[in-house]
Amino acid sequence: MGKILTAIGLMSGTSMDGIDAALLETDGENIIRRGPSLYVPYDDDLRSRWKLALQTAKAVVERGDRPGDLADAERVLTLCHAAVVKSFLARHNLNPDDIDLIGFHGQTVLHRPDAGVTVQIGDGPLLASETGIDVVYDMRANDMVHGGQGAPLIPVYHAALSANLPDGFAAPVVFVNIGGISNLTYVGADGVLSAFDSGPGNMLIDQWVEVHTGWAYDRNGETASRGAVVPDLAHRYLSSPFFSGNIRRSLDRGDFLPPENGEVSLEDGARTLAHVTAASIVKLADHLPQPPRTYVVCGGGRLNPVIMGEFADLAAAKGARVVSAEMAGFDGGAMEAEAWAYLAVRSVSGLPLTFPGTTGVSAAVTGGVIARKP
């Protein structure tokens, strides 16, 4: 066992709904203790600012480019994360000296895996200065330098969690993260990982509902529950070239778009998109080494009963069971933030973050940049 470090992971995902923070004690291989977590939502002004950043980032050519107001957006985003860290420490009676590292994801504003470019705004040195804690950031870039897709990065943490699954979970077990984009992690009995993005998660539903109602998301699937699946629309999504062929690739927020206004009703659109989220997962599970017997679901999508119901029915037809992360003894809301803490410790320990079976990288590689506290 290596040196045990205490790390805080910070995640602001594709849904751009807020910041998750979680504490983890680990040596980068074994999970020693999963600590408390905190979620802080963005207000409407900040969410609007990140949406504008997505548009500005389309002009980025080199990863370090910060055209227009993107540099200022990066500064504001970093200060938001610093405030969350300070709140987290105060809430749990911790001092900066109690924490060895922060794993800082930042906010993805551009992801073009085929061009080898990914941009997560987030100023690691500024965060280290503001919090007084060493920060590991920019963890996707080195994977892409070595031919990987830069995503998903969480599978190595899923593999560590799989060692702590309670009895009664039939193997093979597949972890499913339904965030803005969904991804799957298959952990083989021999420790071999297979992982990839499976399609849109909450992203399209969030966009569709917000345009029509002003709500940030479909709370408890209430809108979708009043609608019906529109077969032609579902087929249009599921026949995308993304799902064909044997080469898996990671997704950018702009790879799938919500339906056109007026194409379907609000309720039918939400229900159809919930179905597409679930059907995408089951469809791409056919590319895993073995058919899953158990799916463990984390991320915001696990809180949408329409997505979970569609997923459970489709999985059952193939002999598999769907459970939430909580039913497996985990925290489905904090799992991504925990993963970023875990990856930070692996980074400073020189351990691999990504593998040929997860991102398509040529060989297992580490990654991340460390910013030292003042």
mmCIF file of C-alpha atoms in Angstrom:
data_model
loop_
_atom_site.group_PDB
_atom_site.id
_atom_site.type_symbol
_atom_site.label_atom_id
_atom_site.label_comp_id
_atom_site.label_asym_id
_atom_site.label_seq_id
_atom_site.Cartn_x
_atom_site.Cartn_y
_atom_site.Cartn_z
ATOM 1 C CA MET A 1 0.000 0.000 0.000
ATOM 2 C CA GLY A 2 1.279 3.465 -0.937
ATOM 3 C CA LYS A 3 1.044 6.661 1.066
ATOM 4 C CA ILE A 4 -2.501 7.492 2.108
ATOM 5 C CA LEU A 5 -3.562 11.013 1.152
ATOM 6 C CA THR A 6 -6.687 13.023 1.923
ATOM 7 C CA ALA A 7 -8.125 14.683 -1.165
ATOM 8 C CA ILE A 8 -11.138 16.757 -2.120
ATOM 9 C CA GLY A 9 -12.538 16.161 -5.587
ATOM 10 C CA LEU A 10 -14.385 18.937 -7.426
ATOM 11 C CA MET A 11 -16.663 18.231 -10.372
ATOM 12 C CA SER A 12 -18.669 20.572 -12.579
ATOM 13 C CA GLY A 13 -20.223 18.345 -15.207
ATOM 14 C CA THR A 14 -21.683 18.624 -18.675
ATOM 15 C CA SER A 15 -25.106 19.526 -17.278
ATOM 16 C CA MET A 16 -23.573 22.715 -15.823
ATOM 17 C CA ASP A 17 -25.975 22.558 -12.883
ATOM 18 C CA GLY A 18 -23.508 23.096 -10.063
ATOM 19 C CA ILE A 19 -20.369 21.970 -8.254
ATOM 20 C CA ASP A 20 -19.975 18.651 -6.430
ATOM 21 C CA ALA A 21 -17.275 18.323 -3.760
ATOM 22 C CA ALA A 22 -16.343 15.109 -1.977
ATOM 23 C CA LEU A 23 -13.606 13.965 0.377
ATOM 24 C CA LEU A 24 -11.678 10.735 -0.091
ATOM 25 C CA GLU A 25 -8.829 9.055 1.755
ATOM 26 C CA THR A 26 -6.869 6.795 -0.574
ATOM 27 C CA ASP A 27 -3.440 5.653 -1.672
ATOM 28 C CA GLY A 28 -4.591 5.873 -5.292
ATOM 29 C CA GLU A 29 -5.296 2.158 -5.447
ATOM 30 C CA ASN A 30 -7.340 1.203 -2.399
ATOM 31 C CA ILE A 31 -10.203 3.337 -1.124
ATOM 32 C CA ILE A 32 -9.505 3.820 2.577
ATOM 33 C CA ARG A 33 -12.492 6.029 3.404
ATOM 34 C CA ARG A 34 -15.216 7.811 1.505
ATOM 35 C CA GLY A 35 -15.915 11.020 3.382
ATOM 36 C CA PRO A 36 -18.620 13.704 3.282
ATOM 37 C CA SER A 37 -19.805 15.510 0.175
ATOM 38 C CA LEU A 38 -21.405 18.816 -0.759
ATOM 39 C CA TYR A 39 -23.395 20.017 -3.759
ATOM 40 C CA VAL A 40 -23.690 23.735 -4.558
ATOM 41 C CA PRO A 41 -25.957 24.644 -7.508
ATOM 42 C CA TYR A 42 -25.101 27.442 -9.902
ATOM 43 C CA ASP A 43 -27.534 30.327 -10.031
ATOM 44 C CA ASP A 44 -29.170 31.265 -13.326
ATOM 45 C CA ASP A 45 -26.621 33.977 -14.092
ATOM 46 C CA LEU A 46 -23.684 31.596 -13.743
ATOM 47 C CA ARG A 47 -25.359 28.892 -15.808
ATOM 48 C CA SER A 48 -25.976 31.476 -18.529
ATOM 49 C CA ARG A 49 -22.330 32.499 -18.348
ATOM 50 C CA TRP A 50 -21.096 28.931 -18.851
ATOM 51 C CA LYS A 51 -23.453 28.558 -21.824
ATOM 52 C CA LEU A 52 -21.923 31.652 -23.390
ATOM 53 C CA ALA A 53 -18.493 30.155 -22.712
ATOM 54 C CA LEU A 54 -19.491 27.122 -24.799
ATOM 55 C CA GLN A 55 -20.166 29.415 -27.736
ATOM 56 C CA THR A 56 -16.958 31.417 -27.254
ATOM 57 C CA ALA A 57 -14.893 28.227 -26.998
ATOM 58 C CA LYS A 58 -15.845 27.237 -30.537
ATOM 59 C CA ALA A 59 -13.132 29.670 -31.664
ATOM 60 C CA VAL A 60 -10.420 27.785 -29.734
ATOM 61 C CA VAL A 61 -7.715 26.263 -31.926
ATOM 62 C CA GLU A 62 -5.009 25.520 -29.365
ATOM 63 C CA ARG A 63 -5.912 24.216 -25.905
ATOM 64 C CA GLY A 64 -4.473 27.253 -24.167
ATOM 65 C CA ASP A 65 -6.479 29.756 -26.204
ATOM 66 C CA ARG A 66 -8.911 31.901 -24.207
ATOM 67 C CA PRO A 67 -10.682 34.066 -26.799
ATOM 68 C CA GLY A 68 -13.187 36.765 -25.932
ATOM 69 C CA ASP A 69 -14.362 36.652 -22.337
ATOM 70 C CA LEU A 70 -13.318 33.020 -21.834
ATOM 71 C CA ALA A 71 -10.372 33.998 -19.616
ATOM 72 C CA ASP A 72 -12.664 35.983 -17.346
ATOM 73 C CA ALA A 73 -15.171 33.122 -17.267
ATOM 74 C CA GLU A 74 -12.325 30.815 -16.229
ATOM 75 C CA ARG A 75 -11.393 33.142 -13.382
ATOM 76 C CA VAL A 76 -14.993 33.392 -12.142
ATOM 77 C CA LEU A 77 -15.461 29.624 -12.363
ATOM 78 C CA THR A 78 -12.258 29.040 -10.386
ATOM 79 C CA LEU A 79 -13.323 31.467 -7.657
ATOM 80 C CA CYS A 80 -16.692 29.679 -7.444
ATOM 81 C CA HIS A 81 -14.836 26.412 -6.829
ATOM 82 C CA ALA A 82 -12.622 28.076 -4.221
ATOM 83 C CA ALA A 83 -15.722 29.275 -2.386
ATOM 84 C CA VAL A 84 -17.130 25.732 -2.400
ATOM 85 C CA VAL A 85 -13.888 24.351 -0.943
ATOM 86 C CA LYS A 86 -13.926 26.958 1.834
ATOM 87 C CA SER A 87 -17.564 26.196 2.600
ATOM 88 C CA PHE A 88 -16.853 22.468 2.614
ATOM 89 C CA LEU A 89 -13.954 22.875 5.040
ATOM 90 C CA ALA A 90 -15.957 25.110 7.372
ATOM 91 C CA ARG A 91 -18.951 22.779 7.351
ATOM 92 C CA HIS A 92 -16.824 19.800 8.393
ATOM 93 C CA ASN A 93 -14.473 21.612 10.793
ATOM 94 C CA LEU A 94 -11.447 21.074 8.574
ATOM 95 C CA ASN A 95 -8.460 23.282 7.848
ATOM 96 C CA PRO A 96 -6.528 23.527 4.564
ATOM 97 C CA ASP A 97 -3.618 21.716 6.252
ATOM 98 C CA ASP A 98 -5.912 18.697 6.781
ATOM 99 C CA ILE A 99 -6.182 18.247 2.997
ATOM 100 C CA ASP A 100 -3.280 17.018 0.864
ATOM 101 C CA LEU A 101 -4.762 17.629 -2.571
ATOM 102 C CA ILE A 102 -7.655 18.977 -4.558
ATOM 103 C CA GLY A 103 -8.630 17.146 -7.745
ATOM 104 C CA PHE A 104 -10.040 19.904 -9.979
ATOM 105 C CA HIS A 105 -12.008 18.979 -13.076
ATOM 106 C CA GLY A 106 -13.019 22.473 -14.179
ATOM 107 C CA GLN A 107 -15.747 22.990 -16.769
ATOM 108 C CA THR A 108 -15.535 21.364 -20.182
ATOM 109 C CA VAL A 109 -16.256 23.983 -22.826
ATOM 110 C CA LEU A 110 -14.862 22.140 -25.849
ATOM 111 C CA HIS A 111 -14.216 18.465 -26.523
ATOM 112 C CA ARG A 112 -13.110 17.431 -30.019
ATOM 113 C CA PRO A 113 -11.539 14.004 -29.575
ATOM 114 C CA ASP A 114 -11.083 13.414 -33.295
ATOM 115 C CA ALA A 115 -8.979 16.585 -33.449
ATOM 116 C CA GLY A 116 -7.139 15.756 -30.225
ATOM 117 C CA VAL A 117 -8.430 18.891 -28.462
ATOM 118 C CA THR A 118 -10.182 19.137 -25.104
ATOM 119 C CA VAL A 119 -10.585 22.292 -23.022
ATOM 120 C CA GLN A 120 -11.622 22.406 -19.385
ATOM 121 C CA ILE A 121 -11.556 25.970 -18.096
ATOM 122 C CA GLY A 122 -10.266 26.166 -14.539
ATOM 123 C CA ASP A 123 -7.144 27.909 -13.217
ATOM 124 C CA GLY A 124 -5.261 25.421 -11.049
ATOM 125 C CA PRO A 125 -2.676 27.891 -9.686
ATOM 126 C CA LEU A 126 -5.417 30.374 -8.766
ATOM 127 C CA LEU A 127 -7.392 27.660 -6.955
ATOM 128 C CA ALA A 128 -4.252 26.596 -5.063
ATOM 129 C CA SER A 129 -3.604 30.208 -4.081
ATOM 130 C CA GLU A 130 -7.195 30.810 -2.969
ATOM 131 C CA THR A 131 -7.511 27.613 -0.911
ATOM 132 C CA GLY A 132 -3.980 27.044 0.358
ATOM 133 C CA ILE A 133 -4.090 23.448 -0.921
ATOM 134 C CA ASP A 134 -2.122 21.750 -3.719
ATOM 135 C CA VAL A 135 -4.286 21.274 -6.815
ATOM 136 C CA VAL A 136 -4.125 18.637 -9.549
ATOM 137 C CA TYR A 137 -5.933 19.757 -12.699
ATOM 138 C CA ASP A 138 -6.024 19.311 -16.503
ATOM 139 C CA MET A 139 -6.206 15.527 -16.193
ATOM 140 C CA ARG A 140 -7.557 14.748 -19.659
ATOM 141 C CA ALA A 141 -4.897 16.289 -21.874
ATOM 142 C CA ASN A 142 -2.082 13.739 -21.546
ATOM 143 C CA ASP A 143 -4.428 10.940 -22.575
ATOM 144 C CA MET A 144 -5.178 12.766 -25.837
ATOM 145 C CA VAL A 145 -1.472 13.415 -26.433
ATOM 146 C CA HIS A 146 -1.064 9.627 -26.440
ATOM 147 C CA GLY A 147 -3.934 8.952 -28.818
ATOM 148 C CA GLY A 148 -6.819 8.625 -26.376
ATOM 149 C CA GLN A 149 -10.268 10.182 -26.481
ATOM 150 C CA GLY A 150 -9.738 12.074 -23.218
ATOM 151 C CA ALA A 151 -12.842 10.434 -21.733
ATOM 152 C CA PRO A 152 -14.105 8.679 -19.760
ATOM 153 C CA LEU A 153 -11.645 9.032 -16.855
ATOM 154 C CA ILE A 154 -13.796 7.662 -14.039
ATOM 155 C CA PRO A 155 -13.514 3.917 -14.897
ATOM 156 C CA VAL A 156 -10.400 3.369 -12.781
ATOM 157 C CA TYR A 157 -12.375 4.631 -9.777
ATOM 158 C CA HIS A 158 -15.301 2.391 -10.675
ATOM 159 C CA ALA A 159 -12.860 -0.510 -10.664
ATOM 160 C CA ALA A 160 -11.779 0.400 -7.129
ATOM 161 C CA LEU A 161 -15.418 0.636 -6.021
ATOM 162 C CA SER A 162 -16.220 -2.761 -7.515
ATOM 163 C CA ALA A 163 -14.001 -4.362 -4.891
ATOM 164 C CA ASN A 164 -16.438 -3.072 -2.254
ATOM 165 C CA LEU A 165 -19.707 -4.237 -3.772
ATOM 166 C CA PRO A 166 -21.902 -6.160 -1.317
ATOM 167 C CA ASP A 167 -22.774 -9.789 -1.919
ATOM 168 C CA GLY A 168 -25.682 -10.563 -4.192
ATOM 169 C CA PHE A 169 -24.729 -8.405 -7.159
ATOM 170 C CA ALA A 170 -24.549 -10.739 -10.115
ATOM 171 C CA ALA A 171 -21.494 -10.344 -12.317
ATOM 172 C CA PRO A 172 -20.624 -8.928 -14.728
ATOM 173 C CA VAL A 173 -21.350 -5.578 -13.083
ATOM 174 C CA VAL A 174 -21.369 -2.407 -15.161
ATOM 175 C CA PHE A 175 -21.238 1.065 -13.634
ATOM 176 C CA VAL A 176 -23.373 3.601 -15.486
ATOM 177 C CA ASN A 177 -22.879 7.317 -14.976
ATOM 178 C CA ILE A 178 -25.871 9.276 -16.276
ATOM 179 C CA GLY A 179 -24.735 12.883 -16.220
ATOM 180 C CA GLY A 180 -25.096 15.287 -19.104
ATOM 181 C CA ILE A 181 -23.532 12.487 -21.153
ATOM 182 C CA SER A 182 -23.786 8.836 -20.117
ATOM 183 C CA ASN A 183 -20.883 6.429 -19.904
ATOM 184 C CA LEU A 184 -20.380 2.778 -19.020
ATOM 185 C CA THR A 185 -17.615 0.970 -17.144
ATOM 186 C CA TYR A 186 -17.263 -2.816 -17.348
ATOM 187 C CA VAL A 187 -14.930 -4.324 -14.753
ATOM 188 C CA GLY A 188 -13.818 -7.817 -15.738
ATOM 189 C CA ALA A 189 -13.010 -10.562 -13.255
ATOM 190 C CA ASP A 190 -9.395 -10.282 -14.409
ATOM 191 C CA GLY A 191 -9.373 -6.534 -13.686
ATOM 192 C CA VAL A 192 -9.528 -5.556 -17.357
ATOM 193 C CA LEU A 193 -11.531 -2.379 -17.920
ATOM 194 C CA SER A 194 -13.790 -1.585 -20.832
ATOM 195 C CA ALA A 195 -15.473 1.813 -20.857
ATOM 196 C CA PHE A 196 -16.942 4.357 -23.228
ATOM 197 C CA ASP A 197 -19.539 7.093 -23.584
ATOM 198 C CA SER A 198 -22.905 5.559 -24.398
ATOM 199 C CA GLY A 199 -24.838 8.608 -25.584
ATOM 200 C CA PRO A 200 -26.746 11.610 -24.257
ATOM 201 C CA GLY A 201 -27.697 11.456 -20.593
ATOM 202 C CA ASN A 202 -29.655 14.296 -18.979
ATOM 203 C CA MET A 203 -28.297 16.869 -21.397
ATOM 204 C CA LEU A 204 -31.027 16.784 -24.053
ATOM 205 C CA ILE A 205 -33.879 16.551 -21.546
ATOM 206 C CA ASP A 206 -32.463 19.498 -19.602
ATOM 207 C CA GLN A 207 -32.143 21.601 -22.756
ATOM 208 C CA TRP A 208 -35.602 20.644 -24.003
ATOM 209 C CA VAL A 209 -37.344 21.386 -20.700
ATOM 210 C CA GLU A 210 -35.459 24.640 -20.112
ATOM 211 C CA VAL A 211 -36.351 26.052 -23.536
ATOM 212 C CA HIS A 212 -40.049 25.364 -22.993
ATOM 213 C CA THR A 213 -40.482 26.023 -19.270
ATOM 214 C CA GLY A 214 -37.445 27.885 -17.964
ATOM 215 C CA TRP A 215 -36.784 25.044 -15.507
ATOM 216 C CA ALA A 216 -33.195 23.804 -15.383
ATOM 217 C CA TYR A 217 -34.259 20.150 -15.559
ATOM 218 C CA ASP A 218 -37.251 17.797 -15.414
ATOM 219 C CA ARG A 219 -37.594 17.376 -11.647
ATOM 220 C CA ASN A 220 -38.523 13.777 -10.766
ATOM 221 C CA GLY A 221 -39.318 13.149 -14.421
ATOM 222 C CA GLU A 222 -42.693 14.868 -13.947
ATOM 223 C CA THR A 223 -42.854 16.256 -17.485
ATOM 224 C CA ALA A 224 -41.711 13.017 -19.133
ATOM 225 C CA SER A 225 -44.184 10.992 -17.074
ATOM 226 C CA ARG A 226 -47.059 12.793 -18.795
ATOM 227 C CA GLY A 227 -45.783 12.071 -22.308
ATOM 228 C CA ALA A 228 -45.377 9.144 -24.679
ATOM 229 C CA VAL A 229 -42.421 7.923 -26.712
ATOM 230 C CA VAL A 230 -42.541 9.168 -30.312
ATOM 231 C CA PRO A 231 -41.093 6.212 -32.274
ATOM 232 C CA ASP A 232 -39.841 8.149 -35.309
ATOM 233 C CA LEU A 233 -38.040 10.686 -33.139
ATOM 234 C CA ALA A 234 -36.480 7.982 -30.965
ATOM 235 C CA HIS A 235 -35.355 6.113 -34.085
ATOM 236 C CA ARG A 236 -33.745 9.257 -35.474
ATOM 237 C CA TYR A 237 -31.544 9.577 -32.400
ATOM 238 C CA LEU A 238 -30.741 5.884 -32.047
ATOM 239 C CA SER A 239 -29.800 5.559 -35.729
ATOM 240 C CA SER A 240 -27.060 8.186 -35.321
ATOM 241 C CA PRO A 241 -23.662 7.131 -36.713
ATOM 242 C CA PHE A 242 -22.378 7.397 -33.133
ATOM 243 C CA PHE A 243 -24.043 4.058 -32.341
ATOM 244 C CA SER A 244 -22.841 2.179 -35.447
ATOM 245 C CA GLY A 245 -19.547 0.437 -36.054
ATOM 246 C CA ASN A 246 -17.122 -1.025 -33.558
ATOM 247 C CA ILE A 247 -15.074 2.089 -32.788
ATOM 248 C CA ARG A 248 -16.254 3.883 -29.674
ATOM 249 C CA ARG A 249 -15.665 7.610 -29.256
ATOM 250 C CA SER A 250 -16.275 10.186 -26.548
ATOM 251 C CA LEU A 251 -18.980 12.800 -26.937
ATOM 252 C CA ASP A 252 -19.081 16.567 -26.896
ATOM 253 C CA ARG A 253 -22.115 18.475 -25.671
ATOM 254 C CA GLY A 254 -22.913 19.550 -29.240
ATOM 255 C CA ASP A 255 -22.891 16.079 -30.803
ATOM 256 C CA PHE A 256 -26.606 15.591 -30.090
ATOM 257 C CA LEU A 257 -29.198 18.362 -30.174
ATOM 258 C CA PRO A 258 -32.738 18.528 -28.757
ATOM 259 C CA PRO A 259 -35.726 18.333 -31.133
ATOM 260 C CA GLU A 260 -36.766 21.396 -33.100
ATOM 261 C CA ASN A 261 -39.337 23.637 -31.436
ATOM 262 C CA GLY A 262 -42.824 22.544 -32.421
ATOM 263 C CA GLU A 263 -41.665 19.114 -33.589
ATOM 264 C CA VAL A 264 -43.335 17.339 -30.651
ATOM 265 C CA SER A 265 -45.133 18.383 -27.492
ATOM 266 C CA LEU A 266 -43.165 19.268 -24.370
ATOM 267 C CA GLU A 267 -44.250 16.072 -22.611
ATOM 268 C CA ASP A 268 -43.703 13.714 -25.559
ATOM 269 C CA GLY A 269 -40.296 15.261 -26.225
ATOM 270 C CA ALA A 270 -39.194 14.731 -22.620
ATOM 271 C CA ARG A 271 -40.477 11.151 -22.590
ATOM 272 C CA THR A 272 -38.823 10.311 -25.896
ATOM 273 C CA LEU A 273 -35.493 11.750 -24.761
ATOM 274 C CA ALA A 274 -35.709 9.766 -21.504
ATOM 275 C CA HIS A 275 -36.229 6.638 -23.603
ATOM 276 C CA VAL A 276 -33.264 7.538 -25.827
ATOM 277 C CA THR A 277 -31.028 7.919 -22.771
ATOM 278 C CA ALA A 278 -31.968 4.451 -21.507
ATOM 279 C CA ALA A 279 -31.998 2.753 -24.905
ATOM 280 C CA SER A 280 -28.562 4.177 -25.744
ATOM 281 C CA ILE A 281 -27.063 2.492 -22.690
ATOM 282 C CA VAL A 282 -28.566 -0.901 -23.449
ATOM 283 C CA LYS A 283 -27.712 -0.605 -27.145
ATOM 284 C CA LEU A 284 -24.033 0.123 -26.555
ATOM 285 C CA ALA A 285 -23.738 -2.480 -23.785
ATOM 286 C CA ASP A 286 -23.628 -4.960 -26.684
ATOM 287 C CA HIS A 287 -20.052 -3.737 -27.265
ATOM 288 C CA LEU A 288 -18.905 -4.837 -23.784
ATOM 289 C CA PRO A 289 -16.848 -8.026 -23.385
ATOM 290 C CA GLN A 290 -19.792 -9.869 -21.796
ATOM 291 C CA PRO A 291 -23.496 -9.082 -21.363
ATOM 292 C CA PRO A 292 -24.046 -7.218 -18.072
ATOM 293 C CA ARG A 293 -26.043 -8.878 -15.300
ATOM 294 C CA THR A 294 -26.143 -5.841 -13.004
ATOM 295 C CA TYR A 295 -26.059 -2.127 -13.780
ATOM 296 C CA VAL A 296 -25.109 0.251 -10.939
ATOM 297 C CA VAL A 297 -26.318 3.767 -11.798
ATOM 298 C CA CYS A 298 -24.806 7.013 -10.522
ATOM 299 C CA GLY A 299 -25.142 10.632 -11.638
ATOM 300 C CA GLY A 300 -28.197 12.861 -11.773
ATOM 301 C CA GLY A 301 -30.065 10.566 -14.144
ATOM 302 C CA ARG A 302 -30.614 8.034 -11.372
ATOM 303 C CA LEU A 303 -33.035 10.556 -9.794
ATOM 304 C CA ASN A 304 -35.282 10.602 -12.867
ATOM 305 C CA PRO A 305 -37.774 7.741 -12.381
ATOM 306 C CA VAL A 306 -38.792 7.780 -16.054
ATOM 307 C CA ILE A 307 -35.204 7.205 -17.222
ATOM 308 C CA MET A 308 -34.706 4.536 -14.559
ATOM 309 C CA GLY A 309 -37.997 2.832 -15.401
ATOM 310 C CA GLU A 310 -37.212 2.743 -19.123
ATOM 311 C CA PHE A 311 -33.710 1.490 -18.354
ATOM 312 C CA ALA A 312 -34.948 -1.225 -15.976
ATOM 313 C CA ASP A 313 -37.464 -2.531 -18.515
ATOM 314 C CA LEU A 314 -34.972 -2.587 -21.395
ATOM 315 C CA ALA A 315 -32.271 -4.224 -19.251
ATOM 316 C CA ALA A 316 -34.685 -6.828 -17.856
ATOM 317 C CA ALA A 317 -35.510 -7.900 -21.405
ATOM 318 C CA LYS A 318 -31.822 -8.864 -21.668
ATOM 319 C CA GLY A 319 -31.639 -10.562 -18.276
ATOM 320 C CA ALA A 320 -30.029 -7.713 -16.341
ATOM 321 C CA ARG A 321 -30.952 -5.798 -13.200
ATOM 322 C CA VAL A 322 -30.697 -2.021 -12.709
ATOM 323 C CA VAL A 323 -29.917 -0.584 -9.254
ATOM 324 C CA SER A 324 -29.026 2.879 -8.027
ATOM 325 C CA ALA A 325 -25.586 3.524 -6.560
ATOM 326 C CA GLU A 326 -27.231 3.920 -3.146
ATOM 327 C CA MET A 327 -28.612 0.382 -3.345
ATOM 328 C CA ALA A 328 -25.014 -0.757 -3.816
ATOM 329 C CA GLY A 329 -23.839 1.203 -0.771
ATOM 330 C CA PHE A 330 -22.374 4.178 -2.639
ATOM 331 C CA ASP A 331 -23.260 7.863 -3.047
ATOM 332 C CA GLY A 332 -24.451 8.294 -6.617
ATOM 333 C CA GLY A 333 -24.375 12.059 -6.412
ATOM 334 C CA ALA A 334 -20.825 12.320 -5.097
ATOM 335 C CA MET A 335 -19.226 9.551 -7.139
ATOM 336 C CA GLU A 336 -17.761 11.780 -9.857
ATOM 337 C CA ALA A 337 -16.284 14.189 -7.315
ATOM 338 C CA GLU A 338 -14.875 11.242 -5.358
ATOM 339 C CA ALA A 339 -13.367 9.981 -8.597
ATOM 340 C CA TRP A 340 -11.586 13.270 -9.184
ATOM 341 C CA ALA A 341 -10.075 13.077 -5.703
ATOM 342 C CA TYR A 342 -8.959 9.517 -6.463
ATOM 343 C CA LEU A 343 -7.472 10.536 -9.819
ATOM 344 C CA ALA A 344 -5.558 13.395 -8.178
ATOM 345 C CA VAL A 345 -3.857 10.982 -5.789
ATOM 346 C CA ARG A 346 -3.069 8.603 -8.639
ATOM 347 C CA SER A 347 -1.629 11.514 -10.609
ATOM 348 C CA VAL A 348 0.854 12.590 -7.916
ATOM 349 C CA SER A 349 1.735 8.911 -7.386
ATOM 350 C CA GLY A 350 2.522 8.450 -11.088
ATOM 351 C CA LEU A 351 -0.220 5.832 -11.506
ATOM 352 C CA PRO A 352 -2.196 5.482 -14.756
ATOM 353 C CA LEU A 353 -5.446 7.397 -15.124
ATOM 354 C CA THR A 354 -6.490 5.965 -18.484
ATOM 355 C CA PHE A 355 -6.098 2.673 -20.315
ATOM 356 C CA PRO A 356 -6.479 1.299 -23.842
ATOM 357 C CA GLY A 357 -9.815 -0.236 -22.868
ATOM 358 C CA THR A 358 -11.233 3.015 -21.485
ATOM 359 C CA THR A 359 -10.170 5.851 -23.781
ATOM 360 C CA GLY A 360 -8.386 4.044 -26.607
ATOM 361 C CA VAL A 361 -5.043 5.463 -25.493
ATOM 362 C CA SER A 362 -2.033 3.613 -26.947
ATOM 363 C CA ALA A 363 -0.865 2.432 -23.505
ATOM 364 C CA ALA A 364 -1.888 3.105 -19.906
ATOM 365 C CA VAL A 365 -0.814 6.642 -19.002
ATOM 366 C CA THR A 366 -0.968 8.990 -16.045
ATOM 367 C CA GLY A 367 -1.903 12.652 -16.403
ATOM 368 C CA GLY A 368 -2.634 15.895 -14.661
ATOM 369 C CA VAL A 369 -0.722 19.047 -13.774
ATOM 370 C CA ILE A 370 0.042 19.980 -10.166
ATOM 371 C CA ALA A 371 -0.233 23.537 -8.881
ATOM 372 C CA ARG A 372 1.455 23.985 -5.504
ATOM 373 C CA LYS A 373 -0.078 26.107 -2.776
ATOM 374 C CA PRO A 374 1.831 29.336 -2.057
#
